[in-house]
PDB file of C-alpha atoms in Angstrom:
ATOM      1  CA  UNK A   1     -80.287 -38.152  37.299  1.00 49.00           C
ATOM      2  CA  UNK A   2     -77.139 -35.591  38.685  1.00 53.00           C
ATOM      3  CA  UNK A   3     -79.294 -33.038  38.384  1.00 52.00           C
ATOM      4  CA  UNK A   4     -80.943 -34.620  41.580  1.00 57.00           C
ATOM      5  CA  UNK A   5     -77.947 -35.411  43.724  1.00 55.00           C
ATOM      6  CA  UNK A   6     -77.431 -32.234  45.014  1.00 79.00           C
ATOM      7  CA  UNK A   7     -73.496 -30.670  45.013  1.00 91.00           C
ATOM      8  CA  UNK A   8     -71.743 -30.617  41.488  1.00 95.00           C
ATOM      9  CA  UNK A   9     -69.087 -32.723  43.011  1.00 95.00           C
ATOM     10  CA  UNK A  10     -71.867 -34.862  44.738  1.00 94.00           C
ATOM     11  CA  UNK A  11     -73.244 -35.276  41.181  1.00 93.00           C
ATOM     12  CA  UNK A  12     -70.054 -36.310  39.996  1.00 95.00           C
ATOM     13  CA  UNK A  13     -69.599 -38.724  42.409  1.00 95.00           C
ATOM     14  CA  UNK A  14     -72.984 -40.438  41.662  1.00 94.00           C
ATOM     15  CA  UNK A  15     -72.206 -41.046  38.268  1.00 94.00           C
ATOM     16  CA  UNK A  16     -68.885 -42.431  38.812  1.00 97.00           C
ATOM     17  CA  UNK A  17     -71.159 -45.331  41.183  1.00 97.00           C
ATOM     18  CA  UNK A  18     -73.256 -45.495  38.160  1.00 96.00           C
ATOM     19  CA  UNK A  19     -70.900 -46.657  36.297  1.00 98.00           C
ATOM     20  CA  UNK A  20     -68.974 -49.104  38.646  1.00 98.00           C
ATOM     21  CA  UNK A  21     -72.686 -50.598  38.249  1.00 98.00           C
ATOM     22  CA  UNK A  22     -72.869 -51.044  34.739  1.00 98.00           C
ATOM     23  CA  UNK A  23     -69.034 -52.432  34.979  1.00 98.00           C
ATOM     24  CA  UNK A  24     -70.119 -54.819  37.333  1.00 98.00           C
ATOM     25  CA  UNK A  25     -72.699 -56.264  35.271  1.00 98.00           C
ATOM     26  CA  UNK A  26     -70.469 -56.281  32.520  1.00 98.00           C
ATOM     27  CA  UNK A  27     -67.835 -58.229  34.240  1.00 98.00           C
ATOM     28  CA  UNK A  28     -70.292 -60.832  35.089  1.00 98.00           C
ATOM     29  CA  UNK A  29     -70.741 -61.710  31.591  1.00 97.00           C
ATOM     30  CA  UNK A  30     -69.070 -64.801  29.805  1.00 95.00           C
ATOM     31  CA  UNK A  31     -67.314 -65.165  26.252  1.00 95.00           C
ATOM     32  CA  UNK A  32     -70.760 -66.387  24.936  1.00 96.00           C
ATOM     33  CA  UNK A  33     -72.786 -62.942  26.439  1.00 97.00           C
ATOM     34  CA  UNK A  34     -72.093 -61.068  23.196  1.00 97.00           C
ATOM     35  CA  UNK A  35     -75.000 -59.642  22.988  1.00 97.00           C
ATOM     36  CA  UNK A  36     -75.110 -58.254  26.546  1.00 98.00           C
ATOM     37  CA  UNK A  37     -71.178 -57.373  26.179  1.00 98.00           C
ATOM     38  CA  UNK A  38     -72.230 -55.078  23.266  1.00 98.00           C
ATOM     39  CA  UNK A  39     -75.466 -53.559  24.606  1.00 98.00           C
ATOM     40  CA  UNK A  40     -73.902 -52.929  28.517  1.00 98.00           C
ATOM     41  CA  UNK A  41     -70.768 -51.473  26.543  1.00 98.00           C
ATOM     42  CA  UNK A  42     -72.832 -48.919  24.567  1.00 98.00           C
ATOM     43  CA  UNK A  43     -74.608 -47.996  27.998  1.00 98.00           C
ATOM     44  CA  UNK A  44     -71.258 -47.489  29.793  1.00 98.00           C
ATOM     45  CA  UNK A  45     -69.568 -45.533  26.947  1.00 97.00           C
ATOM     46  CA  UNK A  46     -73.166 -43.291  26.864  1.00 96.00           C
ATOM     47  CA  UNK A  47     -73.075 -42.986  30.602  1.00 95.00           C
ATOM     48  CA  UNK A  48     -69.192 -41.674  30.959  1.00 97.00           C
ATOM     49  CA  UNK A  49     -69.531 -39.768  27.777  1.00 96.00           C
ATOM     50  CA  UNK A  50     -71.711 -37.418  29.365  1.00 94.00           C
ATOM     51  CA  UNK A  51     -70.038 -37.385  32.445  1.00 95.00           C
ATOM     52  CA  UNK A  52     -67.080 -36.585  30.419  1.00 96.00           C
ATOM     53  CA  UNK A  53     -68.625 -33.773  28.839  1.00 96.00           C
ATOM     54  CA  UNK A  54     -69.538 -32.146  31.568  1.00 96.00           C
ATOM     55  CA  UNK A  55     -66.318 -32.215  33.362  1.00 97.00           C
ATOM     56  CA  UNK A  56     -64.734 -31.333  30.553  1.00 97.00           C
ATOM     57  CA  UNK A  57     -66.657 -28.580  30.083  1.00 97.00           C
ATOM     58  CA  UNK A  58     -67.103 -27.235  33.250  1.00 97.00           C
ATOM     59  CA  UNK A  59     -65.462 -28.536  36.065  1.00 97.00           C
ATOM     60  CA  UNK A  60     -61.804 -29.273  34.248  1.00 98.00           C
ATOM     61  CA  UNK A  61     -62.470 -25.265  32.870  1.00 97.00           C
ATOM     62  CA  UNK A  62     -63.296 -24.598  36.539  1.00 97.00           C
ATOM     63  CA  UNK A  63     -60.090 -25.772  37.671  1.00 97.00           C
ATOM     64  CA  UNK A  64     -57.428 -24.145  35.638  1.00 97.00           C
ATOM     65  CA  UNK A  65     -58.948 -21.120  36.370  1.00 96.00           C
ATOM     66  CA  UNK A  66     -58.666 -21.755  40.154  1.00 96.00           C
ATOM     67  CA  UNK A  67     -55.078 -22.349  39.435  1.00 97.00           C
ATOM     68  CA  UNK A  68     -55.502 -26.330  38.710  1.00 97.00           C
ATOM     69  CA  UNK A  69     -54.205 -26.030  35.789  1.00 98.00           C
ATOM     70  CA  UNK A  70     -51.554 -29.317  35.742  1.00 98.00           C
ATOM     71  CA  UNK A  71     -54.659 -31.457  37.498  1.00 98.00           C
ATOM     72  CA  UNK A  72     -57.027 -30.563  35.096  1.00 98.00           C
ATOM     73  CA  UNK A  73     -54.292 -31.172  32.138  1.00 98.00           C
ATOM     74  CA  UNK A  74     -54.045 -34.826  33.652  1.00 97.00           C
ATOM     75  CA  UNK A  75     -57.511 -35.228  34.185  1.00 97.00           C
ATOM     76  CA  UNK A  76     -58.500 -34.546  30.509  1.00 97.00           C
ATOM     77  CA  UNK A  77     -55.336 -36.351  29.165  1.00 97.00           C
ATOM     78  CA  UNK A  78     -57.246 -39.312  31.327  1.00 97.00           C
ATOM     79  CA  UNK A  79     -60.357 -39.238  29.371  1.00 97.00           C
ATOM     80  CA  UNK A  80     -58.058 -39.569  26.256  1.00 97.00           C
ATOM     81  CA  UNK A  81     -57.164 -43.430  27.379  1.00 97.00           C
ATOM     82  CA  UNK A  82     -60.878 -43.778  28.891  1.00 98.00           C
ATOM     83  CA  UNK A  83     -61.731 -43.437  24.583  1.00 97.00           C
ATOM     84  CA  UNK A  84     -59.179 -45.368  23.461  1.00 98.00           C
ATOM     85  CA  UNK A  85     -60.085 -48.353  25.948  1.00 98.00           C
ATOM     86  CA  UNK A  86     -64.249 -47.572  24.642  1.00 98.00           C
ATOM     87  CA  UNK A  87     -62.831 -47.828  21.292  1.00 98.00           C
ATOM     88  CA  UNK A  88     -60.940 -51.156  21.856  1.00 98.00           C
ATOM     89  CA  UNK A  89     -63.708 -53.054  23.523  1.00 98.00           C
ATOM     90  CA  UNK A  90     -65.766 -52.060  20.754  1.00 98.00           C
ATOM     91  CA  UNK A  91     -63.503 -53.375  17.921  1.00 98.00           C
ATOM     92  CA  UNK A  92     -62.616 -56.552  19.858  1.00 98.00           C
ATOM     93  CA  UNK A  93     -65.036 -59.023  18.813  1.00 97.00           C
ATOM     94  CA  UNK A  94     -67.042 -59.686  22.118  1.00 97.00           C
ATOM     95  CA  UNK A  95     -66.573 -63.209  22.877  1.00 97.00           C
ATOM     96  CA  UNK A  96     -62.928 -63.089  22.643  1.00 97.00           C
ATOM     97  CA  UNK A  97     -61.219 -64.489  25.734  1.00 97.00           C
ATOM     98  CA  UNK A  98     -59.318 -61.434  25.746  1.00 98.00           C
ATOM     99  CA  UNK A  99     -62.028 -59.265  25.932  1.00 98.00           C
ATOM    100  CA  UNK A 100     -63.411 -59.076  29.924  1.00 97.00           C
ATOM    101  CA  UNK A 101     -59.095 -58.672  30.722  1.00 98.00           C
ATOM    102  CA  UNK A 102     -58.899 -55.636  28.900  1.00 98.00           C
ATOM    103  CA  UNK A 103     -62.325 -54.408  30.375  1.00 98.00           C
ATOM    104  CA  UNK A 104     -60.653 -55.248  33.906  1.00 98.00           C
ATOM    105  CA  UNK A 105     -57.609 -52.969  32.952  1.00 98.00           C
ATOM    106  CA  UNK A 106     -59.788 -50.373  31.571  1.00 98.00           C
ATOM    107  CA  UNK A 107     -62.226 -50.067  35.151  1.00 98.00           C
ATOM    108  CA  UNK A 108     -58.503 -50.000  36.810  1.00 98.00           C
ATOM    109  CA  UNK A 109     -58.033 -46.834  34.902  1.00 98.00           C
ATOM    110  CA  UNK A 110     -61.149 -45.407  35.755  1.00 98.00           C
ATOM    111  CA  UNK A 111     -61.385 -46.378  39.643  1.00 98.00           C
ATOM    112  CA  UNK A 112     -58.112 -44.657  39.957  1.00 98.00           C
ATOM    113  CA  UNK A 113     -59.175 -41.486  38.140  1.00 98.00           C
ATOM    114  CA  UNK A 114     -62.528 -41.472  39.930  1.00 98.00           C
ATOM    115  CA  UNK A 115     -60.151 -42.041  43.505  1.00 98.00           C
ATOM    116  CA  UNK A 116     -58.270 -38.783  42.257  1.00 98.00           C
ATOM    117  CA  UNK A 117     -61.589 -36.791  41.911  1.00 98.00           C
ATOM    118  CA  UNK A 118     -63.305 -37.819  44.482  1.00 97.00           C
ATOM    119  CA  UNK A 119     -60.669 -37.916  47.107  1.00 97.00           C
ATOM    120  CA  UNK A 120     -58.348 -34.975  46.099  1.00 97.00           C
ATOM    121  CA  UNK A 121     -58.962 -32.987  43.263  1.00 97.00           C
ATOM    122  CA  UNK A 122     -62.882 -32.393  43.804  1.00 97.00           C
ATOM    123  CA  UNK A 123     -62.490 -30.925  47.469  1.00 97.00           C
ATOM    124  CA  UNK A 124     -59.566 -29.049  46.404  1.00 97.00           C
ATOM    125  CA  UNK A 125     -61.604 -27.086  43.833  1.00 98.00           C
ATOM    126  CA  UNK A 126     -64.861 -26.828  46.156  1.00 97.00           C
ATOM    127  CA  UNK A 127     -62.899 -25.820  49.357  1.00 96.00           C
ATOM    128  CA  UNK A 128     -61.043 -22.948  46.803  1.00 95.00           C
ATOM    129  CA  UNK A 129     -64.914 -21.785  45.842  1.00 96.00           C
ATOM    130  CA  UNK A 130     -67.385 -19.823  47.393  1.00 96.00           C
ATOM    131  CA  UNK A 131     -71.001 -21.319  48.249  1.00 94.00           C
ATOM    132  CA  UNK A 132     -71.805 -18.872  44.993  1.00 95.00           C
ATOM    133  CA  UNK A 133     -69.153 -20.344  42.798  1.00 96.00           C
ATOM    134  CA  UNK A 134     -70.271 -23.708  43.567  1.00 95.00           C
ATOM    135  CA  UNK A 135     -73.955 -23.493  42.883  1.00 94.00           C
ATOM    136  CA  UNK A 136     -72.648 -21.977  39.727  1.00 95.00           C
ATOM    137  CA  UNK A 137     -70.815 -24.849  38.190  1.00 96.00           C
ATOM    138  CA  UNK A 138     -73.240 -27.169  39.602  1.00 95.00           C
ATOM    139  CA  UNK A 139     -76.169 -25.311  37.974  1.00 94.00           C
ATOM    140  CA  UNK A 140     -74.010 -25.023  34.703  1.00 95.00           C
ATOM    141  CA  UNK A 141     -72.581 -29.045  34.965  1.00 94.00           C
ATOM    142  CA  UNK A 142     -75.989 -29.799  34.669  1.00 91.00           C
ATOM    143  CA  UNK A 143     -76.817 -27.672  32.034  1.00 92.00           C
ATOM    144  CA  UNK A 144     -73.821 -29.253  30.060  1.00 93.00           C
ATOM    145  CA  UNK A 145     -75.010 -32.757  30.709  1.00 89.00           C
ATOM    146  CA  UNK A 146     -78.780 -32.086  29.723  1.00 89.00           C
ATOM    147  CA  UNK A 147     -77.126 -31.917  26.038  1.00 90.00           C
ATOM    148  CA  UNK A 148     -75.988 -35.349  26.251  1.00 85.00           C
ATOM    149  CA  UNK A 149     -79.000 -36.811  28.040  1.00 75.00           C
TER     150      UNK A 149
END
């Protein structure tokens, strides 16, 4: 769970390998796997959900009040395509040819969002708190997720 990986942005970070998991899995999948399609979508869009949440809630917050403001604007404008791509996949029917492309452009999305967090944004906004500050948002990050677990 994130609660055990230590660091907020640590957390964050093992999530976002969580994930690359479950897309993995998914993208081994054939046009006949509807089944699987359908259950390792539902995983995926529970899994980023709460990771979601809690950056939302938290870390994005966290930011524009460190003076992030136009990052964390981008970052949650992000999330908005990351449910609109959930909310395809889940209307196309799941052994439509179509189907594992989209999911290809969709992890595209999200491995270059993750890059931006991971690589940038996240040290940015740790290097700008104090030891304090950042057992603070990690302590309340994991409170936030703990809603959705």
């Amino acid at each position: 769970p994130t609660v055990m990986a230590g660091r907020w942005d640590q957390a964050l970070a093992a999530e976002h390998a969580a994930a690359l998991k479950i897309f993995d899995l998914l993208e081994k999948t054939d046009d006949r796997a509807k089944g699987r399609r359908a259950f390792l979508l539902m995983q995926l869009k529970h899994a980023i959900g709460k990771h979601a949440f809690q950056e939302e809630n938290v870390v994005y917050a966290k930011m524009r009040g460190e003076g992030l403001t136009d990052a964390a604007d981008h970052l949650n404008h992000e999330h908005g395509y990351v449910k609109q791509y959930f909310f395809d996949l889940t209307e196309m029917d799941k052994s439509d040819p179509a189907w594992l492309p989209k999911l290809k452009e969709f992890r595209a999305l999200i491995e270059s969002h993750m890059r931006e967090e991971e690589d940038d944004l996240f040290p940015k906004l740790r290097e700008q708190l104090t030891d304090e500050q950042n057992r603070h948002i990690t302590a309340a990050m994991n409170k936030e997720g703990l809603k959705l677990a």
